[in-house]
CSV table of C-alpha atoms in Angstrom, one decimal:
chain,number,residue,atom,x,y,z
T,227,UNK,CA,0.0,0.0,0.0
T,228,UNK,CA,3.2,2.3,0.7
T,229,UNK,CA,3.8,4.5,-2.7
T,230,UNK,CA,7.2,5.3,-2.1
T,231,UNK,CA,10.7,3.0,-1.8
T,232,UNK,CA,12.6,2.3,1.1
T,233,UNK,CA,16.0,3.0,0.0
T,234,UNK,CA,18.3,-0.6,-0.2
T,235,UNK,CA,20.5,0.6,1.7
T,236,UNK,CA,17.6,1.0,4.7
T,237,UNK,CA,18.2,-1.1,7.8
T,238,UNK,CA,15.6,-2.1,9.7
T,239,UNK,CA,16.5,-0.6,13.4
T,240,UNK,CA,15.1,-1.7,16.7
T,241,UNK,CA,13.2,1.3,18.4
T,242,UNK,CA,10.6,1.8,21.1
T,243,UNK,CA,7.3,3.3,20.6
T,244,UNK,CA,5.5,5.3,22.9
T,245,UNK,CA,1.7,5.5,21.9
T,246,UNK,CA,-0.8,8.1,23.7
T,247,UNK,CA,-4.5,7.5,22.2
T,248,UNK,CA,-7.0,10.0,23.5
T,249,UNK,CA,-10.4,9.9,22.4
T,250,UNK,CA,-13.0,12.7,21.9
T,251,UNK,CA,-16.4,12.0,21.1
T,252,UNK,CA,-19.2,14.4,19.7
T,253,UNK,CA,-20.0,15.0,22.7
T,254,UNK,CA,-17.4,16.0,24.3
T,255,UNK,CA,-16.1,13.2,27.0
T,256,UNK,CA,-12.8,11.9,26.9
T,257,UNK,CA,-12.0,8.6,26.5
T,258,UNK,CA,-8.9,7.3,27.5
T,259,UNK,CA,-9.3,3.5,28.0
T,260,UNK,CA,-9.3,2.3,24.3
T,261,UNK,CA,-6.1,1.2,23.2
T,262,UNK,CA,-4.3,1.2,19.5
T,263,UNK,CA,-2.7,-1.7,18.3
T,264,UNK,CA,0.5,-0.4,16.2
T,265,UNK,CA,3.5,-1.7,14.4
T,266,UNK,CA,6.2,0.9,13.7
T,267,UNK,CA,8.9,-0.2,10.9
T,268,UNK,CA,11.8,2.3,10.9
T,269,UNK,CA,14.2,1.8,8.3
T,270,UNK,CA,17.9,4.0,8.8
T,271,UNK,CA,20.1,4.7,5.7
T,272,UNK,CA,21.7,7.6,4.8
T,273,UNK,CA,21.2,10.6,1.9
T,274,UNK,CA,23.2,13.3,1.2
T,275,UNK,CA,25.6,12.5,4.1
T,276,UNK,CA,22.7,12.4,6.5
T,277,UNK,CA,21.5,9.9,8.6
T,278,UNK,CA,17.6,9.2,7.5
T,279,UNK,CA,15.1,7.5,9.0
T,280,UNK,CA,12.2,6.4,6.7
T,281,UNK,CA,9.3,5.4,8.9
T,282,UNK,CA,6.4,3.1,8.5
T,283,UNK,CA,4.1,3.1,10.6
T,284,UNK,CA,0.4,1.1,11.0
T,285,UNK,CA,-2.1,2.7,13.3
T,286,UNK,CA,-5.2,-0.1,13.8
T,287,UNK,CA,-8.4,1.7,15.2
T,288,UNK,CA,-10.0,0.1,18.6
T,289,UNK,CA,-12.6,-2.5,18.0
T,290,UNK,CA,-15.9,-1.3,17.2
T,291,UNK,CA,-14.7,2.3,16.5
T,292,UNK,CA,-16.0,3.6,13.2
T,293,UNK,CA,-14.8,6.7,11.4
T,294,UNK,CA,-17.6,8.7,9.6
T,295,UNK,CA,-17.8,11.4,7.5
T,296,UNK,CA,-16.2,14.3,9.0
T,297,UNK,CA,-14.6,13.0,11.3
T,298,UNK,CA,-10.7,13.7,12.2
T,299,UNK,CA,-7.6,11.7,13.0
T,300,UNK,CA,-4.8,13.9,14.2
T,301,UNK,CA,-1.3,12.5,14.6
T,302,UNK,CA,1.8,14.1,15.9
T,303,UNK,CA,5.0,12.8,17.2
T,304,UNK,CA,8.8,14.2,17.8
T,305,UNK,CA,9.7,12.8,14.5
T,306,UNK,CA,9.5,15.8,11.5
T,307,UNK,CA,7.0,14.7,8.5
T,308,UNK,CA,8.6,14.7,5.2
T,309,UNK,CA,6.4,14.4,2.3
T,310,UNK,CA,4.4,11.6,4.3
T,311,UNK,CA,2.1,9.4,2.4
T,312,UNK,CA,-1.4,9.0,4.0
T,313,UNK,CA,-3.5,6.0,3.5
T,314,UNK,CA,-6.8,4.6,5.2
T,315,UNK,CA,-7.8,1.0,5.0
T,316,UNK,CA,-10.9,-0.9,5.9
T,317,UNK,CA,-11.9,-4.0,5.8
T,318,UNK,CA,-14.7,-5.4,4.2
T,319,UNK,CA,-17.3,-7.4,6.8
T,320,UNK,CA,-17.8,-10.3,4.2
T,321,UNK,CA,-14.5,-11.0,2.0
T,322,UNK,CA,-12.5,-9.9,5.2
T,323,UNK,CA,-9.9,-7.9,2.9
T,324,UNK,CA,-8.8,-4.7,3.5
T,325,UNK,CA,-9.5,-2.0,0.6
T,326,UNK,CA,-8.3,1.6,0.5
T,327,UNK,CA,-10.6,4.3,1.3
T,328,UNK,CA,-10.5,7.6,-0.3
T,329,UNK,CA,-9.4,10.7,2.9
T,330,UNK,CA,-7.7,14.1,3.0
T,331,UNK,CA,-4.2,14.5,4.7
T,332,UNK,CA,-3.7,17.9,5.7
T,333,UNK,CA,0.3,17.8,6.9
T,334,UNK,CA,2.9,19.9,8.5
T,335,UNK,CA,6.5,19.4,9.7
T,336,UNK,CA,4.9,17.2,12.8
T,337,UNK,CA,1.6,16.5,12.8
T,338,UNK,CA,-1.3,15.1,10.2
T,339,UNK,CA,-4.6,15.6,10.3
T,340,UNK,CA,-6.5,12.7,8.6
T,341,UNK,CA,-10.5,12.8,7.8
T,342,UNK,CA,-13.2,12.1,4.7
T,343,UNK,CA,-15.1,14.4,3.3
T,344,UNK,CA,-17.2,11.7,1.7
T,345,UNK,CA,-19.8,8.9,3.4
T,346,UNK,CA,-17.6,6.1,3.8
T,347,UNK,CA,-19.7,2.5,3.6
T,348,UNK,CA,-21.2,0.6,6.2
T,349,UNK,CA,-19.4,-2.6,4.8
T,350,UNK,CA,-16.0,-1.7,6.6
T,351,UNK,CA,-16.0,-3.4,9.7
T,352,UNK,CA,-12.0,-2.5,10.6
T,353,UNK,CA,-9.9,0.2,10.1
T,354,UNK,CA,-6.0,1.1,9.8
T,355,UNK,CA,-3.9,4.0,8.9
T,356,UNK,CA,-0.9,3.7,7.0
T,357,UNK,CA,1.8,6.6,7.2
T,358,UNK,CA,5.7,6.2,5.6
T,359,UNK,CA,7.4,8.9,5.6
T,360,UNK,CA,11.4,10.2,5.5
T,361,UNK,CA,12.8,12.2,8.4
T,362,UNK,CA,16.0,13.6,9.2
T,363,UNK,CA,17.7,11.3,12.5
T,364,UNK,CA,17.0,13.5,16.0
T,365,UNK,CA,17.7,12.8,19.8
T,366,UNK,CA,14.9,11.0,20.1
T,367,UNK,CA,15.6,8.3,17.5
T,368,UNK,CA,19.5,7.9,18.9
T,369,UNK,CA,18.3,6.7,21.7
T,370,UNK,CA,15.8,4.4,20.5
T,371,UNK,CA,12.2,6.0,21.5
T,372,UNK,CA,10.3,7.9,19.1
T,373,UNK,CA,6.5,9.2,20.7
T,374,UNK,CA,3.7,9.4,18.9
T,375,UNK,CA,-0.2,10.8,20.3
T,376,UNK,CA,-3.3,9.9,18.2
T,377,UNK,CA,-6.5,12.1,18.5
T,378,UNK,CA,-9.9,10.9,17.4
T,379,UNK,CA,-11.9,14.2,17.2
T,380,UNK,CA,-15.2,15.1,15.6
T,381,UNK,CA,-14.0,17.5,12.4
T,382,UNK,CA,-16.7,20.3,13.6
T,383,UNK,CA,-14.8,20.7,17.1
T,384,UNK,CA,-11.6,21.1,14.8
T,385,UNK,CA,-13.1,23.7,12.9
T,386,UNK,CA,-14.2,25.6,15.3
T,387,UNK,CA,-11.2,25.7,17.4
T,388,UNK,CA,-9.4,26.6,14.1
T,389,UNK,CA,-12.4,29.6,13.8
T,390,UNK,CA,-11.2,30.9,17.6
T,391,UNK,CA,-7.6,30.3,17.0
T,392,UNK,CA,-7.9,33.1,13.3
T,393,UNK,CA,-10.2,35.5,15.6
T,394,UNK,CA,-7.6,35.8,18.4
T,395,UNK,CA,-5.3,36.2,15.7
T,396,UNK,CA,-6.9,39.5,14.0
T,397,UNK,CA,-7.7,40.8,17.6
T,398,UNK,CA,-4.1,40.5,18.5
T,399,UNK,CA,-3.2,42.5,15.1
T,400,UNK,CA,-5.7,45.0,15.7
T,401,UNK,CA,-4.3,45.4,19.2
T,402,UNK,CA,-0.5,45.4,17.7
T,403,UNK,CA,-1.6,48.1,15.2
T,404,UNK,CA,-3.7,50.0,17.4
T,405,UNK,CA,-0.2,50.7,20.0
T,406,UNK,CA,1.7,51.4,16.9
T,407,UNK,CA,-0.7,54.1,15.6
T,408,UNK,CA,-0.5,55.5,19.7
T,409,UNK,CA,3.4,55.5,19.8
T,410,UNK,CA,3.2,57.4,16.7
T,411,UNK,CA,0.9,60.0,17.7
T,412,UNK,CA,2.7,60.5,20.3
T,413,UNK,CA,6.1,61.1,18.9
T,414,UNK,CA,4.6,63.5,16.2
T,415,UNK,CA,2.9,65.6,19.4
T,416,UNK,CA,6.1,65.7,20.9
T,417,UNK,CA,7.6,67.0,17.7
């Protein structure tokens, strides 16, 4: 399912994972009892006379818990995302094989956010996220523990902490401006 190579030259290292899975429902509670069942597969080789890491790792969702439409996987973790590729699986209730679904990976240097905009089908009884992705080697990875936290959120509650997070951001500029303009005024009345 992973689109891009693992170099040759990759060795397969021995490294701890530290997994954090928080749940938060529509509603609001917080759920902390469920746990993920994950395989991590980092590969170290070396590009440009850097030491690499090219991670693989498969997140498999609780038992019984579905991902709908519009809802949100985040994942972050002290490794740097480079390029990552996304995939979700599910599979089927009948034939028991898993089949790629269609999501959008939103990505930045640490984190992914992971949802479907579309009504995904009844018939997937399981799920599992696949993310590979290169990143430079860091402290973390030397010694052996690279941390990861999963958050299962409801994509409205994203979208409106994302609305809050833009309007304290123009109050702040209006603010900022605001004591420019007042410094000004007040050099050119001293003048």
């Amino acid at each position: 399912y992973i689109n891009k190579k693992i170099p040759k030259s990759a060795q397969l290292i021995d490294t701890k994972v530290y997994l954090n899975y928080l749940e938060i429902s529509q509603n609001g509670v917080i759920n902390i009892n469920n746990k993920i069942d994950t395989q991590l597969y980092p590969f170290k080789y070396y590009e440009d006379g850097k030491s690499m890491i090219y991670t693989v790792l498969s997140l498999s969702f609780p038992k019984n818990m579905y991902i709908s439409k519009d809802d949100i996987i985040k994942v972050n973790t002290n490794l740097y995302f480079e390029s990552p590729d996304v995939i979700l699986l599910g599979r089927n209730k009948e034939n028991e094989e898993w089949k790629k679904i269609n999501i959008i990976a939103n990505t930045s240097l640490d984190e992914i956010y992971i949802y479907s905009d579309q009504i995904i089908d009844s018939k997937y009884k399981d799920f599992k996220i696949i993310i590979s992705f290169p990143s430079i080697e860091n402290e973390y990875v030397k010694n052996n523990t690279i941390y990861y936290n999963i958050h299962y959120l409801n994509y409205t509650i994203y979208k409106y902490i994302k609305f809050i997070n833009i309007i304290i951001v123009f109050l702040l500029i209006i603010i900022f401006t605001y004591i420019l303009l007042k410094l000004k005024n007040k050099k050119f009345l001293k003048q």
